[in-house]
mmCIF file of C-alpha atoms in Angstrom:
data_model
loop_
_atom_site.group_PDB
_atom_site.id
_atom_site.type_symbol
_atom_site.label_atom_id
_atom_site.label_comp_id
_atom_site.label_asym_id
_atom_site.label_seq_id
_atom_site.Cartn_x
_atom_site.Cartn_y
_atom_site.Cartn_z
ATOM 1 C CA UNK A 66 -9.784 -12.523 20.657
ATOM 2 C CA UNK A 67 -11.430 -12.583 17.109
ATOM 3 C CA UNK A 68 -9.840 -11.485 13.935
ATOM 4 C CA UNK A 69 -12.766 -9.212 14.222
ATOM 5 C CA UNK A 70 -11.185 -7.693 17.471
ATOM 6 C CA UNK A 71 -8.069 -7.810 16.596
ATOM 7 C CA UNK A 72 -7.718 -4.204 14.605
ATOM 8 C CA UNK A 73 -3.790 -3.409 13.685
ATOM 9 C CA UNK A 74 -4.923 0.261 15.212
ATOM 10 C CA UNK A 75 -5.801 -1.299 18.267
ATOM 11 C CA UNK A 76 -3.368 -3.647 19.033
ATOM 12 C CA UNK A 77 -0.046 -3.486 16.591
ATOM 13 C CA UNK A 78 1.743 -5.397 19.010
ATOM 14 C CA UNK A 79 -0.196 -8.650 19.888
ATOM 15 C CA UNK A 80 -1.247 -8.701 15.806
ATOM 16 C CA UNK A 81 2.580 -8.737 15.057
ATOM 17 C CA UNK A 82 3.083 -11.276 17.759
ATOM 18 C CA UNK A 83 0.438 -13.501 15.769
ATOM 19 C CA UNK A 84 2.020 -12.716 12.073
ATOM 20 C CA UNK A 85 5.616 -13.774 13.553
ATOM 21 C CA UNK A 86 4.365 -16.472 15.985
ATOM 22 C CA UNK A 87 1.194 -17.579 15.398
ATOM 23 C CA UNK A 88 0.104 -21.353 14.024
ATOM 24 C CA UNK A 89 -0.708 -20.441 10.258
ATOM 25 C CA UNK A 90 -3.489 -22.824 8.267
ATOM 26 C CA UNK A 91 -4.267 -21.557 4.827
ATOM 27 C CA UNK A 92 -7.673 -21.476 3.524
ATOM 28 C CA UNK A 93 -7.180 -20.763 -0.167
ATOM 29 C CA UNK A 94 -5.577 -18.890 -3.038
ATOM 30 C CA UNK A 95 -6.500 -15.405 -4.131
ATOM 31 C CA UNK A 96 -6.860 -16.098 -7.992
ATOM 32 C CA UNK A 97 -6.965 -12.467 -9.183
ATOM 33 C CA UNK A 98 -3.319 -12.054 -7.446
ATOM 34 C CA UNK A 99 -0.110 -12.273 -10.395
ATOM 35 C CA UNK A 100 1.874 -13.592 -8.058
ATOM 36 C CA UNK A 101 1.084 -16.198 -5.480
ATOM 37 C CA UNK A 102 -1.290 -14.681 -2.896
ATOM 38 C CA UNK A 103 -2.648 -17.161 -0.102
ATOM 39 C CA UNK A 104 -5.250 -16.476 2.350
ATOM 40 C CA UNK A 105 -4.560 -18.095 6.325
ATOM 41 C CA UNK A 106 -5.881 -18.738 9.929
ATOM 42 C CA UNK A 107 -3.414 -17.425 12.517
ATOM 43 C CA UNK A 108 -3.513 -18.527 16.017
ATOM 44 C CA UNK A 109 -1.302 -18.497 18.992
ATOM 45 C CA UNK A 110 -2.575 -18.409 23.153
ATOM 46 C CA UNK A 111 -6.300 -17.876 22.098
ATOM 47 C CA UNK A 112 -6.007 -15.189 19.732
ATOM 48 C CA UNK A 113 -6.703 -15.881 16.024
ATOM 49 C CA UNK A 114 -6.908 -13.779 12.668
ATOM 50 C CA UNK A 115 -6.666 -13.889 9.270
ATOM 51 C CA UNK A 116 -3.670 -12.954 7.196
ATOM 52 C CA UNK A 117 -2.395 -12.532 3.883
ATOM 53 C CA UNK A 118 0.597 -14.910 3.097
ATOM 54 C CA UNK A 119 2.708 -14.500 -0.225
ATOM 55 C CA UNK A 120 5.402 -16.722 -0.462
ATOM 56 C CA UNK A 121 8.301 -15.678 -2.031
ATOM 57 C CA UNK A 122 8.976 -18.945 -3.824
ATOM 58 C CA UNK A 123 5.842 -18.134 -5.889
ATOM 59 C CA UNK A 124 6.556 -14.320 -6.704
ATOM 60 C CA UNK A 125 6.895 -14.046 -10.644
ATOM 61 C CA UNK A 126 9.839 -13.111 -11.524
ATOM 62 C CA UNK A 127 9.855 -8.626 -13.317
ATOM 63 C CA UNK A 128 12.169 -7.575 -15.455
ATOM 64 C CA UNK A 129 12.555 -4.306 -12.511
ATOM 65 C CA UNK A 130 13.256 -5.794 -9.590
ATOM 66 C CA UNK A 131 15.384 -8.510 -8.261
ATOM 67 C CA UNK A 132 14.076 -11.738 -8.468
ATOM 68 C CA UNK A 133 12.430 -12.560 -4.623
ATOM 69 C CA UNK A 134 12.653 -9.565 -2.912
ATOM 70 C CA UNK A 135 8.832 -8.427 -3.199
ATOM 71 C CA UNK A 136 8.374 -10.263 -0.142
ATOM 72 C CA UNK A 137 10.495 -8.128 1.901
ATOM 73 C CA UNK A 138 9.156 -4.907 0.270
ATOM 74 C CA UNK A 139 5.977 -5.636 1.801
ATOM 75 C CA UNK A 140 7.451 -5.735 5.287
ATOM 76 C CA UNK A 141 9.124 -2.632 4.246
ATOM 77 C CA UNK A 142 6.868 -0.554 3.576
ATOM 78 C CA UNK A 143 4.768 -1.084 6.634
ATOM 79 C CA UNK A 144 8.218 -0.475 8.644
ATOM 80 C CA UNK A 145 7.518 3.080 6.937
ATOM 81 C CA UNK A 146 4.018 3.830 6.983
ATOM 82 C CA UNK A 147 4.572 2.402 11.198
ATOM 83 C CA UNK A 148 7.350 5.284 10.958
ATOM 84 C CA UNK A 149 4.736 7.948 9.720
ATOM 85 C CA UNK A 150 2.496 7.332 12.642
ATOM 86 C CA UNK A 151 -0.631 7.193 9.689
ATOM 87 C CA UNK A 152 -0.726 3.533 10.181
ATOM 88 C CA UNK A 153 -1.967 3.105 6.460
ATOM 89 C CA UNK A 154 -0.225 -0.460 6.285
ATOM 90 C CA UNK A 155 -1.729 -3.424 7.889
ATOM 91 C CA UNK A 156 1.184 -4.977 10.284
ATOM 92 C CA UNK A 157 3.230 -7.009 8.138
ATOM 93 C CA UNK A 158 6.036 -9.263 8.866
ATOM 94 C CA UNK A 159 8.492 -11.798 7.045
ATOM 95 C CA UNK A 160 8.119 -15.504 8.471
ATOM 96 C CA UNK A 161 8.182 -19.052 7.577
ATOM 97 C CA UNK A 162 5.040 -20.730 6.740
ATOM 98 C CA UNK A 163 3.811 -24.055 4.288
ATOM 99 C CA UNK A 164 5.186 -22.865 1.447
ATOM 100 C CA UNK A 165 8.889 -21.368 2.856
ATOM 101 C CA UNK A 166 9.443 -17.722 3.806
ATOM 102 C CA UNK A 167 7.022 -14.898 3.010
ATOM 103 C CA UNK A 168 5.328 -12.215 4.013
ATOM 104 C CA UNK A 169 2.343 -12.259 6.127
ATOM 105 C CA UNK A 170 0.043 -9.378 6.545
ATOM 106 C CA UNK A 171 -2.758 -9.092 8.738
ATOM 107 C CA UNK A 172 -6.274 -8.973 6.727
ATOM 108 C CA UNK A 173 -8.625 -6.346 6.382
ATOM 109 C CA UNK A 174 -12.121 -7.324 6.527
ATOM 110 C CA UNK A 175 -14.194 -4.623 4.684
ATOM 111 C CA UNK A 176 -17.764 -3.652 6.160
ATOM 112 C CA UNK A 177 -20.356 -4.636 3.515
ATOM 113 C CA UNK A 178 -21.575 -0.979 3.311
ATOM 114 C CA UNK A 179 -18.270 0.530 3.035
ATOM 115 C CA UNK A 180 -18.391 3.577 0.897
ATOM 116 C CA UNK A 181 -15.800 3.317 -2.298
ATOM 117 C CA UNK A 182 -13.535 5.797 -2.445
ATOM 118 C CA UNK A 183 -11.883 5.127 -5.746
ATOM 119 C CA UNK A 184 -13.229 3.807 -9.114
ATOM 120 C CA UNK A 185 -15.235 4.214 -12.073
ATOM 121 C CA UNK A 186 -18.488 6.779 -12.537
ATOM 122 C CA UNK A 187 -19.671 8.214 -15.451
ATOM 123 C CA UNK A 188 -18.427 11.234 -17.003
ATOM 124 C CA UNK A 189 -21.237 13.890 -16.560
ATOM 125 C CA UNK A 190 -21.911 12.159 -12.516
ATOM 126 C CA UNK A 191 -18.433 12.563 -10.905
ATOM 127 C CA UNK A 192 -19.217 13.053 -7.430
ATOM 128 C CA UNK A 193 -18.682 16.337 -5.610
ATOM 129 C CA UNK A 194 -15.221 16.529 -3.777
ATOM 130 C CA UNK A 195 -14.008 13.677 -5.933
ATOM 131 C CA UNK A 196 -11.456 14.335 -8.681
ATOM 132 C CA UNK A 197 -11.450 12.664 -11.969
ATOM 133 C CA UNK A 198 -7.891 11.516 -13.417
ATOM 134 C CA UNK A 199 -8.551 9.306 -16.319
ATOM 135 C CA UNK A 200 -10.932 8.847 -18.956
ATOM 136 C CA UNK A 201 -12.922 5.895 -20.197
ATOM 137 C CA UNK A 202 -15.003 4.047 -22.280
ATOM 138 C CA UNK A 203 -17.740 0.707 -21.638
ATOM 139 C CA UNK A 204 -16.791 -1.721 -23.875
ATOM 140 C CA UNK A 205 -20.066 -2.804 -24.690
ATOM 141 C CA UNK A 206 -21.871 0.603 -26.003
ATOM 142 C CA UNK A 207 -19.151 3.128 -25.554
ATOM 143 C CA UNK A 208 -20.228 5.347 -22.462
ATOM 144 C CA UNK A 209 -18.127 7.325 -21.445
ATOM 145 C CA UNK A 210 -17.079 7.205 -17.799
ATOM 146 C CA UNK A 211 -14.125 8.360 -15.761
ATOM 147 C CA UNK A 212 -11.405 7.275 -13.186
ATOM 148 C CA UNK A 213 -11.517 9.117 -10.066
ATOM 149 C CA UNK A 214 -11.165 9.185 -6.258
ATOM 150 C CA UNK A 215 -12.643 10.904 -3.034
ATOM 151 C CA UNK A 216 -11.131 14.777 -2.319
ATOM 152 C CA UNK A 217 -10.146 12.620 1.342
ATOM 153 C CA UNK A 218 -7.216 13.216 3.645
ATOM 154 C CA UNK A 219 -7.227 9.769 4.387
ATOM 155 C CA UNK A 220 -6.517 9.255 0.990
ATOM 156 C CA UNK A 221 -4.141 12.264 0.529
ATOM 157 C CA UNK A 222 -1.806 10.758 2.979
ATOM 158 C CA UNK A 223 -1.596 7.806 1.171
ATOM 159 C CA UNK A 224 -0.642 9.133 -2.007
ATOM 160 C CA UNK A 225 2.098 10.615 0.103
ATOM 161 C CA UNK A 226 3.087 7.477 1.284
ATOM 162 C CA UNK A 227 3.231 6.175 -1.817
ATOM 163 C CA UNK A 228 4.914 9.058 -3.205
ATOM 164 C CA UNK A 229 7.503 8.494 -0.437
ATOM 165 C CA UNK A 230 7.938 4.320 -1.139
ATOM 166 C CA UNK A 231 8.012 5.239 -5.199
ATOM 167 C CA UNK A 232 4.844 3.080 -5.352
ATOM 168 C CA UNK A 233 4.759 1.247 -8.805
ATOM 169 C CA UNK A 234 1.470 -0.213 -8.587
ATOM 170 C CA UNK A 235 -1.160 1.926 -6.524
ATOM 171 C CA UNK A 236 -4.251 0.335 -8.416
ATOM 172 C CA UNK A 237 -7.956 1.247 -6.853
ATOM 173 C CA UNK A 238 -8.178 -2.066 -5.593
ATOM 174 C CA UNK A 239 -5.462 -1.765 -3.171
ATOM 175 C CA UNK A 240 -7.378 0.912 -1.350
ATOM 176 C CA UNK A 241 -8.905 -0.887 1.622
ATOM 177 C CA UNK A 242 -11.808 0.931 4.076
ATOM 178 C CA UNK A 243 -11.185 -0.984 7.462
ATOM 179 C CA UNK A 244 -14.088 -1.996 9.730
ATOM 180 C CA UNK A 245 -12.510 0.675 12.195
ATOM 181 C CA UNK A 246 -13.321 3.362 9.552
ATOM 182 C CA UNK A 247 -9.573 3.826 8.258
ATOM 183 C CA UNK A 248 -8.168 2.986 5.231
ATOM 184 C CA UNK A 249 -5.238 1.253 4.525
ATOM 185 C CA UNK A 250 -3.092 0.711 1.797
ATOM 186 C CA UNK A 251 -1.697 -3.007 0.491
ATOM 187 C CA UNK A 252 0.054 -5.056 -1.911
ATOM 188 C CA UNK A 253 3.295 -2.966 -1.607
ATOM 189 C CA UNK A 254 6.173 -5.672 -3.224
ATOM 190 C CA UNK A 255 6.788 -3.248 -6.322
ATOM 191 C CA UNK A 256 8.172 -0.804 -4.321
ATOM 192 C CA UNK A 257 11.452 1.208 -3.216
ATOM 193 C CA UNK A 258 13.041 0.804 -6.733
ATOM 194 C CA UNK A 259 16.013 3.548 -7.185
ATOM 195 C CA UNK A 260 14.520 4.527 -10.272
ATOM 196 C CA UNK A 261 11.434 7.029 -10.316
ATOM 197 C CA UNK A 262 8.377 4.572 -10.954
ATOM 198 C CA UNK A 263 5.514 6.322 -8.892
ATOM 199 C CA UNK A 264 2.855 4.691 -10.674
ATOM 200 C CA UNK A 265 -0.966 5.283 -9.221
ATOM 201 C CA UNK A 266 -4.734 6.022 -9.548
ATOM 202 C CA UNK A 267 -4.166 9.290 -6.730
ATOM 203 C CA UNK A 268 -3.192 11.564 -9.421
ATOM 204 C CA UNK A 269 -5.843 14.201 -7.930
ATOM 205 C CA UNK A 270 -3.652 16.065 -5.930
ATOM 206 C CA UNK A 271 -0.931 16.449 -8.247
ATOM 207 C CA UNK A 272 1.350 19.592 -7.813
ATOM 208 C CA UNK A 273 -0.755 20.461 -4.824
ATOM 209 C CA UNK A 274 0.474 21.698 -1.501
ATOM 210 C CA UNK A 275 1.467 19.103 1.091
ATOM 211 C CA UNK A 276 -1.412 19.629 4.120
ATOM 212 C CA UNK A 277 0.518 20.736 6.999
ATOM 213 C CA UNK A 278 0.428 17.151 8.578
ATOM 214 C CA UNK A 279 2.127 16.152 5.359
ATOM 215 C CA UNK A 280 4.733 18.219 5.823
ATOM 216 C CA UNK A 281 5.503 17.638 9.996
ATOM 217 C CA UNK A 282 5.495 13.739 8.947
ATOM 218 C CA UNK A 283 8.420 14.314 6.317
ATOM 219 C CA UNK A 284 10.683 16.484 8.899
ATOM 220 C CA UNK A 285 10.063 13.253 11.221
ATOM 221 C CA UNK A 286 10.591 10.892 8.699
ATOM 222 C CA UNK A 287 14.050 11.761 7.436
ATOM 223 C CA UNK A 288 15.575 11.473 10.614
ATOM 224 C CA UNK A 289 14.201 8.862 11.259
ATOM 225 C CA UNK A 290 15.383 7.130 8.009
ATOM 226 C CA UNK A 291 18.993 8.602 8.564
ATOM 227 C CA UNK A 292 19.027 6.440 12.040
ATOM 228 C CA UNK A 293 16.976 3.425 13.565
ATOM 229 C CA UNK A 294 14.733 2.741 10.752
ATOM 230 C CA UNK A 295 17.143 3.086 7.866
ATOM 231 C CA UNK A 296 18.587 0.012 9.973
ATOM 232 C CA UNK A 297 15.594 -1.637 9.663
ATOM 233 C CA UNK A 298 15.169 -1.609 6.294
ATOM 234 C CA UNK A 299 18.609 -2.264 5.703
ATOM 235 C CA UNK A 300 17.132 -5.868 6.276
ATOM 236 C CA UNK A 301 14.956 -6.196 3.707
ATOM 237 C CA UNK A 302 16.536 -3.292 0.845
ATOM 238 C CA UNK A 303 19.670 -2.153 -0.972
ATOM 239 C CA UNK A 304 21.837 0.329 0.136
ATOM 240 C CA UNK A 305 20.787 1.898 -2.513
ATOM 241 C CA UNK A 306 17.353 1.843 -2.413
ATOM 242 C CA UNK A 307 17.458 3.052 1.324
ATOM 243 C CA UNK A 308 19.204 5.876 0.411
ATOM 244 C CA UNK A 309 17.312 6.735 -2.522
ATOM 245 C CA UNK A 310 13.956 6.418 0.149
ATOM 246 C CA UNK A 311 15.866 9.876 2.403
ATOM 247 C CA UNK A 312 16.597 11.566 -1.470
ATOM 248 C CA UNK A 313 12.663 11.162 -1.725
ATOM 249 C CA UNK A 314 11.331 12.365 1.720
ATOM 250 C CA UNK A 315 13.929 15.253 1.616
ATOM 251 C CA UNK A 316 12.789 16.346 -2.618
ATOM 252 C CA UNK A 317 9.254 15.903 -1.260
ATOM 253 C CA UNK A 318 10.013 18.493 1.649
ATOM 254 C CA UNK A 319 11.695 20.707 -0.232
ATOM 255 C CA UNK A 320 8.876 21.050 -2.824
ATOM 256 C CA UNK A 321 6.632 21.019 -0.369
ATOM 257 C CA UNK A 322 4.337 19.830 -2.971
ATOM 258 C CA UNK A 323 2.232 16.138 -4.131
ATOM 259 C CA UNK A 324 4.373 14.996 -7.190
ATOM 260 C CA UNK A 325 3.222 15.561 -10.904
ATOM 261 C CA UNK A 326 2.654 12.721 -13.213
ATOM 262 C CA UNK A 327 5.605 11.246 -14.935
ATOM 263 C CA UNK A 328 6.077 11.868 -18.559
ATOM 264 C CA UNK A 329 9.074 9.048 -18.995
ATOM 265 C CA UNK A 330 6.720 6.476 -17.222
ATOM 266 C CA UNK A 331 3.083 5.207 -17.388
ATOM 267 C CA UNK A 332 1.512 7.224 -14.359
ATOM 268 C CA UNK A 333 -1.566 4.418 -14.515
ATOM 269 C CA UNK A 334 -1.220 1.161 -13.056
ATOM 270 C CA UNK A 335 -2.867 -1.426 -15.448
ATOM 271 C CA UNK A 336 -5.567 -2.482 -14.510
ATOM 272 C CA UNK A 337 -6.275 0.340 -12.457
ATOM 273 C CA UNK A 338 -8.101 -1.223 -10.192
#
């Protein structure tokens, strides 16, 4: 089996077999990452695919969040998004590899002709059924252009998910169209905090209604938080921040609503994508 084949829709299981199990070689460093963000070979009984590994012993330290527990927020928010049954996180799982323990995430290989679904276009061409939620200017002559994102549901349910992990760094970059035509969400370590720090580039929906599928996945979800996964990310969060995860999904059911902007906190990642 290929990391082609191998799809985390397809087959969660044997891919988290490989992430926890599997032989991992690295092949190199993602540069643009801020903190260490290596790219590897998995293999184990003839299956092999690529994954993301971040180490925790290179994770920078913020002035937010405890010093090396990003790793583990990675794992935890796929536990959630696998709790959603939207599947927008690639499997993810904490292991040793070269460099000590880490997270390793199975990679998402874009198709070349993948259509965008987030960035910039310029101000008087926004595309129909996208919405615009930031301006901007070209830094060479001064055109004016603007931030904005696809009218999707695919996308809509991840600004729920992030709305339900108190996402502090959804940038347009970390929007990934899978070669199986989903899309899927990643780079998840600056999230969970018990403080409100929802911080994205999905601002279109904001003070919207929930879609009905929205608002089935939240009744779902709390329970679910309240019992066997709340366990499960006992592992890897606070008691605090797992209880602060149920205040969320319950205020997000009650409201029934997508979240506004904050006005104590920048509601732009930076850069945005």
């Amino acid at each position: 089996m290929t990391s082609s084949e191998l799809q985390p829709r397809q087959d969660a299981a044997a891919a988290l077999r490989l992430l926890s199990d599997g032989e991992l070689d690295l092949e190199g460093r993602l540069v643009d990452a801020s903190n260490t963000t290596l790219r590897g070979i998995l293999t184990i009984d003839g299956m092999t695919a690529r994954c993301v590994y971040k180490p925790v012993r290179g994770e920078r330290p913020l002035w937010d969040f405890p010093d090396g527990t990003l790793a583990g927020r990675e794992v935890a928010a796929y536990l959630v998004s696998r709790a959603t049954g939207w599947d927008l996180v690639p499997p993810t799982v904490l292991r040793d590899g070269p460099f000590g323990p880490g997270s390793c995430q199975l990679w998402i290989d874009e198709p070349e002709d993948a259509e965008p679904l987030v960035g910039f276009v310029p101000a008087d061409a926004v595309p129909p059924r996208w919405f615009p939620v930031a301006a901007a200017r070209d830094d060479d002559d001064g055109a004016a252009y603007a931030l904005a994102h696809a009218d999707d549901p695919r996308l809509a349910r991840l600004a729920v998910l992030d709305a339900v992990l108190n996402n502090a760094d959804r940038k347009g970059g970390h929007v990934l169209v899978g070669p199986d035509d989903r899309i899927y969400g990643v780079d998840h370590g600056v999230c969970f905090h018990v403080e409100e720090k929802l911080r994205t580039v999905l601002w279109g929906w904001a003070g919207r209604q929930l879609p009905p599928d929205a608002v089935e996945m939240l009744e779902a979800l709390a329970g679910q938080v309240a019992g066997a996964l709340g366990e499960e990310l006992a592992e890897h969060l606070t008691i605090g921040e797992v209880a602060e995860l149920a205040v969320r999904v319950d205020r997000l059911r009650e409201s029934g609503r997508f979240p506004p902007p904050p006005e104590d906190w920048p509601a732009m990642p930076w850069p945005p994508m």
